[in-house]
JSON list of C-alpha atoms in Angstrom, two decimals:
[
{"chain": "A", "resi": 1, "resn": "MET", "atom": "CA", "xyz": [82.60, -6.44, -25.75]},
{"chain": "A", "resi": 2, "resn": "LYS", "atom": "CA", "xyz": [80.93, -9.01, -23.51]},
{"chain": "A", "resi": 3, "resn": "GLY", "atom": "CA", "xyz": [81.16, -12.46, -25.07]},
{"chain": "A", "resi": 4, "resn": "ASP", "atom": "CA", "xyz": [83.89, -11.52, -27.52]},
{"chain": "A", "resi": 5, "resn": "ILE", "atom": "CA", "xyz": [86.71, -13.96, -28.27]},
{"chain": "A", "resi": 6, "resn": "ILE", "atom": "CA", "xyz": [90.09, -12.58, -27.23]},
{"chain": "A", "resi": 7, "resn": "ARG", "atom": "CA", "xyz": [92.90, -14.20, -29.19]},
{"chain": "A", "resi": 8, "resn": "ALA", "atom": "CA", "xyz": [96.59, -14.18, -28.36]},
{"chain": "A", "resi": 9, "resn": "THR", "atom": "CA", "xyz": [99.52, -13.18, -30.55]},
{"chain": "A", "resi": 10, "resn": "ILE", "atom": "CA", "xyz": [102.91, -14.84, -30.85]},
{"chain": "A", "resi": 11, "resn": "LEU", "atom": "CA", "xyz": [105.47, -12.04, -30.62]},
{"chain": "A", "resi": 12, "resn": "SER", "atom": "CA", "xyz": [108.72, -13.77, -31.55]},
{"chain": "A", "resi": 13, "resn": "GLU", "atom": "CA", "xyz": [109.82, -17.26, -32.57]},
{"chain": "A", "resi": 14, "resn": "LYS", "atom": "CA", "xyz": [113.25, -18.61, -33.49]},
{"chain": "A", "resi": 15, "resn": "ILE", "atom": "CA", "xyz": [115.01, -21.89, -34.21]},
{"chain": "A", "resi": 16, "resn": "ILE", "atom": "CA", "xyz": [118.52, -22.86, -33.17]},
{"chain": "A", "resi": 17, "resn": "PRO", "atom": "CA", "xyz": [119.22, -25.66, -35.68]},
{"chain": "A", "resi": 18, "resn": "ASN", "atom": "CA", "xyz": [122.31, -27.07, -33.96]},
{"chain": "A", "resi": 19, "resn": "MET", "atom": "CA", "xyz": [122.94, -26.05, -30.36]},
{"chain": "A", "resi": 20, "resn": "ASN", "atom": "CA", "xyz": [126.43, -25.39, -29.08]},
{"chain": "A", "resi": 21, "resn": "GLU", "atom": "CA", "xyz": [127.27, -28.29, -26.76]},
{"chain": "A", "resi": 22, "resn": "GLN", "atom": "CA", "xyz": [128.00, -26.06, -23.76]},
{"chain": "A", "resi": 23, "resn": "TYR", "atom": "CA", "xyz": [124.70, -24.31, -24.35]},
{"chain": "A", "resi": 24, "resn": "ARG", "atom": "CA", "xyz": [122.77, -27.58, -24.70]},
{"chain": "A", "resi": 25, "resn": "LYS", "atom": "CA", "xyz": [124.16, -28.85, -21.39]},
{"chain": "A", "resi": 26, "resn": "GLN", "atom": "CA", "xyz": [122.53, -25.92, -19.60]},
{"chain": "A", "resi": 27, "resn": "PHE", "atom": "CA", "xyz": [119.22, -27.72, -20.13]},
{"chain": "A", "resi": 28, "resn": "PRO", "atom": "CA", "xyz": [119.56, -31.08, -18.32]},
{"chain": "A", "resi": 29, "resn": "MET", "atom": "CA", "xyz": [116.12, -32.28, -19.41]},
{"chain": "A", "resi": 30, "resn": "ILE", "atom": "CA", "xyz": [116.98, -32.15, -23.14]},
{"chain": "A", "resi": 31, "resn": "PRO", "atom": "CA", "xyz": [117.47, -35.71, -24.48]},
{"chain": "A", "resi": 32, "resn": "ASP", "atom": "CA", "xyz": [120.96, -36.56, -25.74]},
{"chain": "A", "resi": 33, "resn": "ASP", "atom": "CA", "xyz": [119.81, -36.92, -29.33]},
{"chain": "A", "resi": 34, "resn": "HIS", "atom": "CA", "xyz": [118.07, -33.53, -29.44]},
{"chain": "A", "resi": 35, "resn": "ARG", "atom": "CA", "xyz": [120.25, -30.96, -31.19]},
{"chain": "A", "resi": 36, "resn": "SER", "atom": "CA", "xyz": [117.69, -28.30, -32.18]},
{"chain": "A", "resi": 37, "resn": "LEU", "atom": "CA", "xyz": [115.78, -25.81, -30.07]},
{"chain": "A", "resi": 38, "resn": "GLY", "atom": "CA", "xyz": [112.67, -23.72, -30.68]},
{"chain": "A", "resi": 39, "resn": "LEU", "atom": "CA", "xyz": [112.16, -20.48, -28.72]},
{"chain": "A", "resi": 40, "resn": "PHE", "atom": "CA", "xyz": [109.15, -18.17, -28.65]},
{"chain": "A", "resi": 41, "resn": "THR", "atom": "CA", "xyz": [107.28, -15.49, -26.74]},
{"chain": "A", "resi": 42, "resn": "ALA", "atom": "CA", "xyz": [103.62, -14.47, -26.81]},
{"chain": "A", "resi": 43, "resn": "ASP", "atom": "CA", "xyz": [101.23, -12.04, -25.19]},
{"chain": "A", "resi": 44, "resn": "CYS", "atom": "CA", "xyz": [99.31, -14.82, -23.41]},
{"chain": "A", "resi": 45, "resn": "ASP", "atom": "CA", "xyz": [100.74, -17.79, -21.52]},
{"chain": "A", "resi": 46, "resn": "ASP", "atom": "CA", "xyz": [97.66, -20.00, -21.23]},
{"chain": "A", "resi": 47, "resn": "VAL", "atom": "CA", "xyz": [97.03, -20.61, -24.92]},
{"chain": "A", "resi": 48, "resn": "CYS", "atom": "CA", "xyz": [100.73, -21.35, -25.43]},
{"chain": "A", "resi": 49, "resn": "TYR", "atom": "CA", "xyz": [100.67, -24.13, -22.82]},
{"chain": "A", "resi": 50, "resn": "ILE", "atom": "CA", "xyz": [97.75, -25.61, -24.74]},
{"chain": "A", "resi": 51, "resn": "GLY", "atom": "CA", "xyz": [99.60, -25.23, -28.03]},
{"chain": "A", "resi": 52, "resn": "MET", "atom": "CA", "xyz": [102.81, -26.82, -26.80]},
{"chain": "A", "resi": 53, "resn": "ASP", "atom": "CA", "xyz": [100.96, -29.79, -25.36]},
{"chain": "A", "resi": 54, "resn": "GLU", "atom": "CA", "xyz": [99.10, -30.22, -28.64]},
{"chain": "A", "resi": 55, "resn": "ALA", "atom": "CA", "xyz": [102.39, -30.13, -30.54]},
{"chain": "A", "resi": 56, "resn": "SER", "atom": "CA", "xyz": [103.80, -32.84, -28.27]},
{"chain": "A", "resi": 57, "resn": "LYS", "atom": "CA", "xyz": [101.16, -35.27, -29.54]},
{"chain": "A", "resi": 58, "resn": "SER", "atom": "CA", "xyz": [102.25, -35.20, -33.17]},
{"chain": "A", "resi": 59, "resn": "THR", "atom": "CA", "xyz": [105.91, -34.15, -33.15]},
{"chain": "A", "resi": 60, "resn": "ASN", "atom": "CA", "xyz": [109.06, -35.43, -31.51]},
{"chain": "A", "resi": 61, "resn": "ILE", "atom": "CA", "xyz": [109.66, -32.54, -29.12]},
{"chain": "A", "resi": 62, "resn": "LYS", "atom": "CA", "xyz": [110.65, -32.18, -25.49]},
{"chain": "A", "resi": 63, "resn": "ILE", "atom": "CA", "xyz": [109.19, -29.16, -23.70]},
{"chain": "A", "resi": 64, "resn": "VAL", "atom": "CA", "xyz": [112.05, -27.42, -21.92]},
{"chain": "A", "resi": 65, "resn": "HIS", "atom": "CA", "xyz": [110.42, -24.18, -20.73]},
{"chain": "A", "resi": 66, "resn": "ALA", "atom": "CA", "xyz": [106.80, -23.06, -20.53]},
{"chain": "A", "resi": 67, "resn": "THR", "atom": "CA", "xyz": [106.88, -20.03, -18.30]},
{"chain": "A", "resi": 68, "resn": "ALA", "atom": "CA", "xyz": [104.53, -17.17, -17.53]},
{"chain": "A", "resi": 69, "resn": "LEU", "atom": "CA", "xyz": [106.22, -13.80, -17.12]},
{"chain": "A", "resi": 70, "resn": "TYR", "atom": "CA", "xyz": [105.39, -11.55, -14.20]},
{"chain": "A", "resi": 71, "resn": "ALA", "atom": "CA", "xyz": [102.28, -9.34, -14.18]},
{"chain": "A", "resi": 72, "resn": "GLY", "atom": "CA", "xyz": [100.99, -10.20, -17.65]},
{"chain": "A", "resi": 73, "resn": "ALA", "atom": "CA", "xyz": [101.12, -8.78, -21.14]},
{"chain": "A", "resi": 74, "resn": "ALA", "atom": "CA", "xyz": [99.66, -5.41, -20.15]},
{"chain": "A", "resi": 75, "resn": "ASN", "atom": "CA", "xyz": [102.75, -4.87, -18.02]},
{"chain": "A", "resi": 76, "resn": "ALA", "atom": "CA", "xyz": [105.33, -6.52, -20.29]},
{"chain": "A", "resi": 77, "resn": "SER", "atom": "CA", "xyz": [108.91, -5.46, -19.65]},
{"chain": "A", "resi": 78, "resn": "SER", "atom": "CA", "xyz": [109.84, -5.17, -23.33]},
{"chain": "A", "resi": 79, "resn": "LYS", "atom": "CA", "xyz": [108.24, -5.12, -26.78]},
{"chain": "A", "resi": 80, "resn": "LEU", "atom": "CA", "xyz": [108.69, -8.83, -27.53]},
{"chain": "A", "resi": 81, "resn": "SER", "atom": "CA", "xyz": [108.61, -10.35, -24.05]},
{"chain": "A", "resi": 82, "resn": "GLY", "atom": "CA", "xyz": [104.83, -10.36, -23.63]},
{"chain": "A", "resi": 83, "resn": "GLU", "atom": "CA", "xyz": [103.47, -12.73, -21.01]},
{"chain": "A", "resi": 84, "resn": "PHE", "atom": "CA", "xyz": [105.07, -16.03, -21.99]},
{"chain": "A", "resi": 85, "resn": "TYR", "atom": "CA", "xyz": [108.39, -17.62, -22.82]},
{"chain": "A", "resi": 86, "resn": "GLY", "atom": "CA", "xyz": [108.55, -21.14, -24.19]},
{"chain": "A", "resi": 87, "resn": "ALA", "atom": "CA", "xyz": [111.29, -23.46, -25.42]},
{"chain": "A", "resi": 88, "resn": "PHE", "atom": "CA", "xyz": [111.29, -27.00, -26.77]},
{"chain": "A", "resi": 89, "resn": "SER", "atom": "CA", "xyz": [113.94, -29.29, -28.18]},
{"chain": "A", "resi": 90, "resn": "ALA", "atom": "CA", "xyz": [113.91, -31.85, -31.00]},
{"chain": "A", "resi": 91, "resn": "PRO", "atom": "CA", "xyz": [116.37, -34.03, -32.92]},
{"chain": "A", "resi": 92, "resn": "ASN", "atom": "CA", "xyz": [116.37, -31.72, -35.96]},
{"chain": "A", "resi": 93, "resn": "PRO", "atom": "CA", "xyz": [115.05, -28.35, -37.22]},
{"chain": "A", "resi": 94, "resn": "GLU", "atom": "CA", "xyz": [112.28, -29.99, -39.24]},
{"chain": "A", "resi": 95, "resn": "ASP", "atom": "CA", "xyz": [110.68, -31.24, -36.02]},
{"chain": "A", "resi": 96, "resn": "ILE", "atom": "CA", "xyz": [110.84, -27.72, -34.57]},
{"chain": "A", "resi": 97, "resn": "VAL", "atom": "CA", "xyz": [109.15, -26.27, -37.66]},
{"chain": "A", "resi": 98, "resn": "SER", "atom": "CA", "xyz": [106.39, -28.88, -37.45]},
{"chain": "A", "resi": 99, "resn": "ALA", "atom": "CA", "xyz": [105.81, -28.09, -33.78]},
{"chain": "A", "resi": 100, "resn": "PHE", "atom": "CA", "xyz": [105.66, -24.35, -34.46]},
{"chain": "A", "resi": 101, "resn": "LYS", "atom": "CA", "xyz": [102.99, -24.97, -37.11]},
{"chain": "A", "resi": 102, "resn": "VAL", "atom": "CA", "xyz": [100.83, -26.74, -34.52]},
{"chain": "A", "resi": 103, "resn": "ILE", "atom": "CA", "xyz": [101.43, -24.10, -31.84]},
{"chain": "A", "resi": 104, "resn": "ASN", "atom": "CA", "xyz": [100.59, -21.25, -34.22]},
{"chain": "A", "resi": 105, "resn": "HIS", "atom": "CA", "xyz": [97.42, -23.00, -35.34]},
{"chain": "A", "resi": 106, "resn": "VAL", "atom": "CA", "xyz": [96.24, -23.48, -31.75]},
{"chain": "A", "resi": 107, "resn": "VAL", "atom": "CA", "xyz": [97.03, -19.89, -30.77]},
{"chain": "A", "resi": 108, "resn": "GLU", "atom": "CA", "xyz": [95.37, -18.43, -33.87]},
{"chain": "A", "resi": 109, "resn": "ASN", "atom": "CA", "xyz": [92.31, -20.70, -34.02]},
{"chain": "A", "resi": 110, "resn": "ASP", "atom": "CA", "xyz": [91.62, -23.09, -31.15]},
{"chain": "A", "resi": 111, "resn": "ALA", "atom": "CA", "xyz": [92.45, -21.63, -27.72]},
{"chain": "A", "resi": 112, "resn": "TYR", "atom": "CA", "xyz": [91.24, -18.23, -26.56]},
{"chain": "A", "resi": 113, "resn": "PHE", "atom": "CA", "xyz": [89.80, -16.14, -23.74]},
{"chain": "A", "resi": 114, "resn": "ILE", "atom": "CA", "xyz": [86.20, -14.91, -23.54]},
{"chain": "A", "resi": 115, "resn": "SER", "atom": "CA", "xyz": [85.41, -11.35, -22.47]},
{"chain": "A", "resi": 116, "resn": "CYS", "atom": "CA", "xyz": [82.97, -10.76, -19.62]},
{"chain": "A", "resi": 117, "resn": "ASN", "atom": "CA", "xyz": [82.45, -7.02, -20.05]},
{"chain": "A", "resi": 118, "resn": "ASP", "atom": "CA", "xyz": [82.44, -4.22, -22.59]},
{"chain": "A", "resi": 119, "resn": "ASP", "atom": "CA", "xyz": [86.05, -3.11, -22.14]},
{"chain": "A", "resi": 120, "resn": "ASP", "atom": "CA", "xyz": [87.47, -6.67, -22.05]},
{"chain": "A", "resi": 121, "resn": "SER", "atom": "CA", "xyz": [89.03, -6.01, -18.62]},
{"chain": "A", "resi": 122, "resn": "ILE", "atom": "CA", "xyz": [87.59, -9.27, -17.23]},
{"chain": "A", "resi": 123, "resn": "SER", "atom": "CA", "xyz": [88.04, -12.48, -19.19]},
{"chain": "A", "resi": 124, "resn": "TYR", "atom": "CA", "xyz": [88.46, -16.22, -18.71]},
{"chain": "A", "resi": 125, "resn": "ILE", "atom": "CA", "xyz": [89.52, -19.38, -20.48]},
{"chain": "A", "resi": 126, "resn": "ALA", "atom": "CA", "xyz": [87.69, -22.69, -20.06]},
{"chain": "A", "resi": 127, "resn": "HIS", "atom": "CA", "xyz": [89.26, -25.02, -22.59]},
{"chain": "A", "resi": 128, "resn": "THR", "atom": "CA", "xyz": [88.47, -28.72, -22.81]},
{"chain": "A", "resi": 129, "resn": "ILE", "atom": "CA", "xyz": [91.19, -31.00, -24.19]},
{"chain": "A", "resi": 130, "resn": "SER", "atom": "CA", "xyz": [90.11, -34.45, -25.33]},
{"chain": "A", "resi": 131, "resn": "ARG", "atom": "CA", "xyz": [93.50, -36.08, -24.88]},
{"chain": "A", "resi": 132, "resn": "SER", "atom": "CA", "xyz": [96.55, -34.88, -22.99]},
{"chain": "A", "resi": 133, "resn": "GLY", "atom": "CA", "xyz": [99.96, -34.79, -24.59]},
{"chain": "A", "resi": 134, "resn": "THR", "atom": "CA", "xyz": [103.23, -34.81, -22.64]},
{"chain": "A", "resi": 135, "resn": "TYR", "atom": "CA", "xyz": [103.09, -31.32, -21.11]},
{"chain": "A", "resi": 136, "resn": "TRP", "atom": "CA", "xyz": [100.11, -31.51, -18.74]},
{"chain": "A", "resi": 137, "resn": "PRO", "atom": "CA", "xyz": [101.53, -34.56, -16.89]},
{"chain": "A", "resi": 138, "resn": "GLN", "atom": "CA", "xyz": [104.61, -32.44, -16.12]},
{"chain": "A", "resi": 139, "resn": "ILE", "atom": "CA", "xyz": [102.60, -29.89, -14.13]},
{"chain": "A", "resi": 140, "resn": "SER", "atom": "CA", "xyz": [99.61, -31.86, -12.83]},
{"chain": "A", "resi": 141, "resn": "THR", "atom": "CA", "xyz": [98.31, -35.31, -11.95]},
{"chain": "A", "resi": 142, "resn": "VAL", "atom": "CA", "xyz": [96.85, -35.67, -15.45]},
{"chain": "A", "resi": 143, "resn": "LYS", "atom": "CA", "xyz": [98.05, -38.79, -17.25]},
{"chain": "A", "resi": 144, "resn": "GLU", "atom": "CA", "xyz": [99.01, -38.74, -20.90]},
{"chain": "A", "resi": 145, "resn": "GLY", "atom": "CA", "xyz": [95.95, -39.49, -23.02]},
{"chain": "A", "resi": 146, "resn": "GLU", "atom": "CA", "xyz": [93.38, -38.33, -20.44]},
{"chain": "A", "resi": 147, "resn": "ALA", "atom": "CA", "xyz": [90.76, -35.66, -21.06]},
{"chain": "A", "resi": 148, "resn": "LEU", "atom": "CA", "xyz": [91.13, -32.43, -19.08]},
{"chain": "A", "resi": 149, "resn": "LEU", "atom": "CA", "xyz": [89.70, -28.97, -18.57]},
{"chain": "A", "resi": 150, "resn": "TYR", "atom": "CA", "xyz": [92.06, -25.97, -18.32]},
{"chain": "A", "resi": 151, "resn": "LEU", "atom": "CA", "xyz": [90.60, -23.03, -16.36]},
{"chain": "A", "resi": 152, "resn": "ILE", "atom": "CA", "xyz": [91.93, -19.52, -15.73]},
{"chain": "A", "resi": 153, "resn": "ALA", "atom": "CA", "xyz": [90.28, -16.25, -14.67]},
{"chain": "A", "resi": 154, "resn": "PRO", "atom": "CA", "xyz": [91.06, -13.21, -12.49]},
{"chain": "A", "resi": 155, "resn": "PRO", "atom": "CA", "xyz": [91.49, -13.84, -8.72]},
{"chain": "A", "resi": 156, "resn": "ASN", "atom": "CA", "xyz": [88.01, -13.71, -7.19]},
{"chain": "A", "resi": 157, "resn": "GLU", "atom": "CA", "xyz": [86.32, -14.83, -10.38]},
{"chain": "A", "resi": 158, "resn": "SER", "atom": "CA", "xyz": [88.48, -17.94, -10.67]},
{"chain": "A", "resi": 159, "resn": "MET", "atom": "CA", "xyz": [88.14, -19.06, -7.05]},
{"chain": "A", "resi": 160, "resn": "TYR", "atom": "CA", "xyz": [84.36, -18.60, -7.05]},
{"chain": "A", "resi": 161, "resn": "ALA", "atom": "CA", "xyz": [84.01, -20.39, -10.38]},
{"chain": "A", "resi": 162, "resn": "MET", "atom": "CA", "xyz": [86.29, -23.34, -9.56]},
{"chain": "A", "resi": 163, "resn": "ASP", "atom": "CA", "xyz": [83.83, -24.43, -6.86]},
{"chain": "A", "resi": 164, "resn": "ALA", "atom": "CA", "xyz": [80.96, -24.13, -9.32]},
{"chain": "A", "resi": 165, "resn": "ALA", "atom": "CA", "xyz": [82.82, -26.21, -11.89]},
{"chain": "A", "resi": 166, "resn": "LEU", "atom": "CA", "xyz": [83.52, -29.00, -9.41]},
{"chain": "A", "resi": 167, "resn": "LYS", "atom": "CA", "xyz": [79.86, -29.10, -8.35]},
{"chain": "A", "resi": 168, "resn": "ALA", "atom": "CA", "xyz": [78.59, -29.25, -11.92]},
{"chain": "A", "resi": 169, "resn": "ALA", "atom": "CA", "xyz": [80.12, -32.55, -13.09]},
{"chain": "A", "resi": 170, "resn": "GLU", "atom": "CA", "xyz": [82.09, -35.65, -12.14]},
{"chain": "A", "resi": 171, "resn": "VAL", "atom": "CA", "xyz": [85.53, -34.09, -12.39]},
{"chain": "A", "resi": 172, "resn": "SER", "atom": "CA", "xyz": [88.53, -34.02, -10.06]},
{"chain": "A", "resi": 173, "resn": "VAL", "atom": "CA", "xyz": [91.28, -31.50, -9.37]},
{"chain": "A", "resi": 174, "resn": "ALA", "atom": "CA", "xyz": [94.55, -32.29, -11.15]},
{"chain": "A", "resi": 175, "resn": "ALA", "atom": "CA", "xyz": [96.17, -28.90, -10.46]},
{"chain": "A", "resi": 176, "resn": "PHE", "atom": "CA", "xyz": [95.05, -25.88, -8.45]},
{"chain": "A", "resi": 177, "resn": "TRP", "atom": "CA", "xyz": [96.53, -22.38, -8.70]},
{"chain": "A", "resi": 178, "resn": "ALA", "atom": "CA", "xyz": [95.38, -19.99, -6.02]},
{"chain": "A", "resi": 179, "resn": "PRO", "atom": "CA", "xyz": [96.01, -16.29, -6.65]},
{"chain": "A", "resi": 180, "resn": "PRO", "atom": "CA", "xyz": [98.37, -14.69, -7.17]},
{"chain": "A", "resi": 181, "resn": "THR", "atom": "CA", "xyz": [99.96, -16.49, -10.07]},
{"chain": "A", "resi": 182, "resn": "TYR", "atom": "CA", "xyz": [102.73, -14.79, -12.09]},
{"chain": "A", "resi": 183, "resn": "THR", "atom": "CA", "xyz": [99.99, -13.06, -14.07]},
{"chain": "A", "resi": 184, "resn": "ASN", "atom": "CA", "xyz": [97.78, -12.33, -11.04]},
{"chain": "A", "resi": 185, "resn": "CYS", "atom": "CA", "xyz": [95.11, -14.87, -11.95]},
{"chain": "A", "resi": 186, "resn": "GLY", "atom": "CA", "xyz": [93.89, -18.18, -10.55]},
{"chain": "A", "resi": 187, "resn": "GLY", "atom": "CA", "xyz": [92.50, -21.45, -11.81]},
{"chain": "A", "resi": 188, "resn": "GLY", "atom": "CA", "xyz": [93.50, -25.03, -12.34]},
{"chain": "A", "resi": 189, "resn": "ILE", "atom": "CA", "xyz": [93.15, -28.25, -14.27]},
{"chain": "A", "resi": 190, "resn": "LEU", "atom": "CA", "xyz": [90.24, -30.66, -13.83]},
{"chain": "A", "resi": 191, "resn": "THR", "atom": "CA", "xyz": [90.05, -34.22, -15.16]},
{"chain": "A", "resi": 192, "resn": "GLY", "atom": "CA", "xyz": [87.20, -36.55, -15.99]},
{"chain": "A", "resi": 193, "resn": "GLU", "atom": "CA", "xyz": [85.26, -37.78, -18.99]},
{"chain": "A", "resi": 194, "resn": "GLN", "atom": "CA", "xyz": [85.33, -35.34, -21.87]},
{"chain": "A", "resi": 195, "resn": "SER", "atom": "CA", "xyz": [81.60, -34.63, -21.50]},
{"chain": "A", "resi": 196, "resn": "ALA", "atom": "CA", "xyz": [82.06, -33.95, -17.79]},
{"chain": "A", "resi": 197, "resn": "CYS", "atom": "CA", "xyz": [84.93, -31.59, -18.52]},
{"chain": "A", "resi": 198, "resn": "ARG", "atom": "CA", "xyz": [82.74, -29.66, -20.95]},
{"chain": "A", "resi": 199, "resn": "ALA", "atom": "CA", "xyz": [79.92, -29.41, -18.40]},
{"chain": "A", "resi": 200, "resn": "ALA", "atom": "CA", "xyz": [82.33, -28.21, -15.73]},
{"chain": "A", "resi": 201, "resn": "GLY", "atom": "CA", "xyz": [83.73, -25.64, -18.17]},
{"chain": "A", "resi": 202, "resn": "GLU", "atom": "CA", "xyz": [80.25, -24.28, -18.87]},
{"chain": "A", "resi": 203, "resn": "ALA", "atom": "CA", "xyz": [79.62, -23.91, -15.14]},
{"chain": "A", "resi": 204, "resn": "PHE", "atom": "CA", "xyz": [82.96, -22.15, -14.67]},
{"chain": "A", "resi": 205, "resn": "ALA", "atom": "CA", "xyz": [82.15, -19.70, -17.47]},
{"chain": "A", "resi": 206, "resn": "LYS", "atom": "CA", "xyz": [78.70, -18.94, -16.04]},
{"chain": "A", "resi": 207, "resn": "ALA", "atom": "CA", "xyz": [80.14, -18.36, -12.58]},
{"chain": "A", "resi": 208, "resn": "VAL", "atom": "CA", "xyz": [82.89, -16.05, -13.82]},
{"chain": "A", "resi": 209, "resn": "GLN", "atom": "CA", "xyz": [80.29, -14.03, -15.70]},
{"chain": "A", "resi": 210, "resn": "TYR", "atom": "CA", "xyz": [78.15, -13.80, -12.57]},
{"chain": "A", "resi": 211, "resn": "VAL", "atom": "CA", "xyz": [81.03, -12.30, -10.59]},
{"chain": "A", "resi": 212, "resn": "ALA", "atom": "CA", "xyz": [81.74, -9.86, -13.40]},
{"chain": "A", "resi": 213, "resn": "ASP", "atom": "CA", "xyz": [78.10, -8.78, -13.55]},
{"chain": "A", "resi": 214, "resn": "HIS", "atom": "CA", "xyz": [77.49, -8.67, -9.79]},
{"chain": "A", "resi": 215, "resn": "PRO", "atom": "CA", "xyz": [80.83, -7.99, -8.06]},
{"chain": "A", "resi": 216, "resn": "LEU", "atom": "CA", "xyz": [79.29, -6.90, -4.73]},
{"chain": "A", "resi": 217, "resn": "GLN", "atom": "CA", "xyz": [76.27, -9.22, -4.55]},
{"chain": "A", "resi": 218, "resn": "LEU", "atom": "CA", "xyz": [77.09, -11.93, -2.03]},
{"chain": "A", "resi": 219, "resn": "LEU", "atom": "CA", "xyz": [74.53, -14.49, -3.20]},
{"chain": "A", "resi": 220, "resn": "PRO", "atom": "CA", "xyz": [72.59, -14.97, -6.43]},
{"chain": "A", "resi": 221, "resn": "GLY", "atom": "CA", "xyz": [69.17, -13.40, -6.08]},
{"chain": "A", "resi": 222, "resn": "GLY", "atom": "CA", "xyz": [70.15, -11.14, -3.19]},
{"chain": "A", "resi": 223, "resn": "GLY", "atom": "CA", "xyz": [69.08, -12.56, 0.19]},
{"chain": "A", "resi": 224, "resn": "VAL", "atom": "CA", "xyz": [71.58, -11.92, 2.95]},
{"chain": "A", "resi": 225, "resn": "ALA", "atom": "CA", "xyz": [73.59, -9.78, 0.52]},
{"chain": "A", "resi": 226, "resn": "ASP", "atom": "CA", "xyz": [70.91, -7.11, 0.71]},
{"chain": "A", "resi": 227, "resn": "GLY", "atom": "CA", "xyz": [71.80, -6.22, 4.28]},
{"chain": "A", "resi": 228, "resn": "ILE", "atom": "CA", "xyz": [75.54, -5.78, 3.83]},
{"chain": "A", "resi": 229, "resn": "ARG", "atom": "CA", "xyz": [75.62, -2.34, 2.22]}
]
């Protein structure tokens, strides 16, 4: 239903307590003192990026993979593949367990999509993060410790709403993903003061909802749109 929270589900998660040395060397970015690896899949990529970054703030992990899978969860290639594959290393299994606890908490409670229509076929995420961990600086110009706004929606919705978000508050573009992404969406990361990020997120949400409600209306209130069809 419109306005409903759509939560993600982790589909599989495993720990390799002590990696084989040949196997470990296949991941050049793993630090020399990291012997353990955590692996997981989920039916939504976006909330897992948020969860992994959150885990990086309080645990000694290195994010090795954070990858969206093609086409999205509705078109998953196997039962447990979903839409996302993630991997992170740590010195020992206890660190991996601690990180998984944070990731699961974020996925189950903190990060989610909002539905824009009755059948949940249009949805968005506009998630403000008060302080970046180590993941966002890997994929954007965000610096560790900065506030940010993570935005994703379907193609036309996202591109229309990104402009609205940037006009609504003193924020700047730290990453921009034009459609099509692996999951056929669009969006980006904006940075600024936490209050500005929240204001920009509210504008993004309103604009996505407008597109969902009026897909063929060129301008709010009609105007020149009235003469098109």
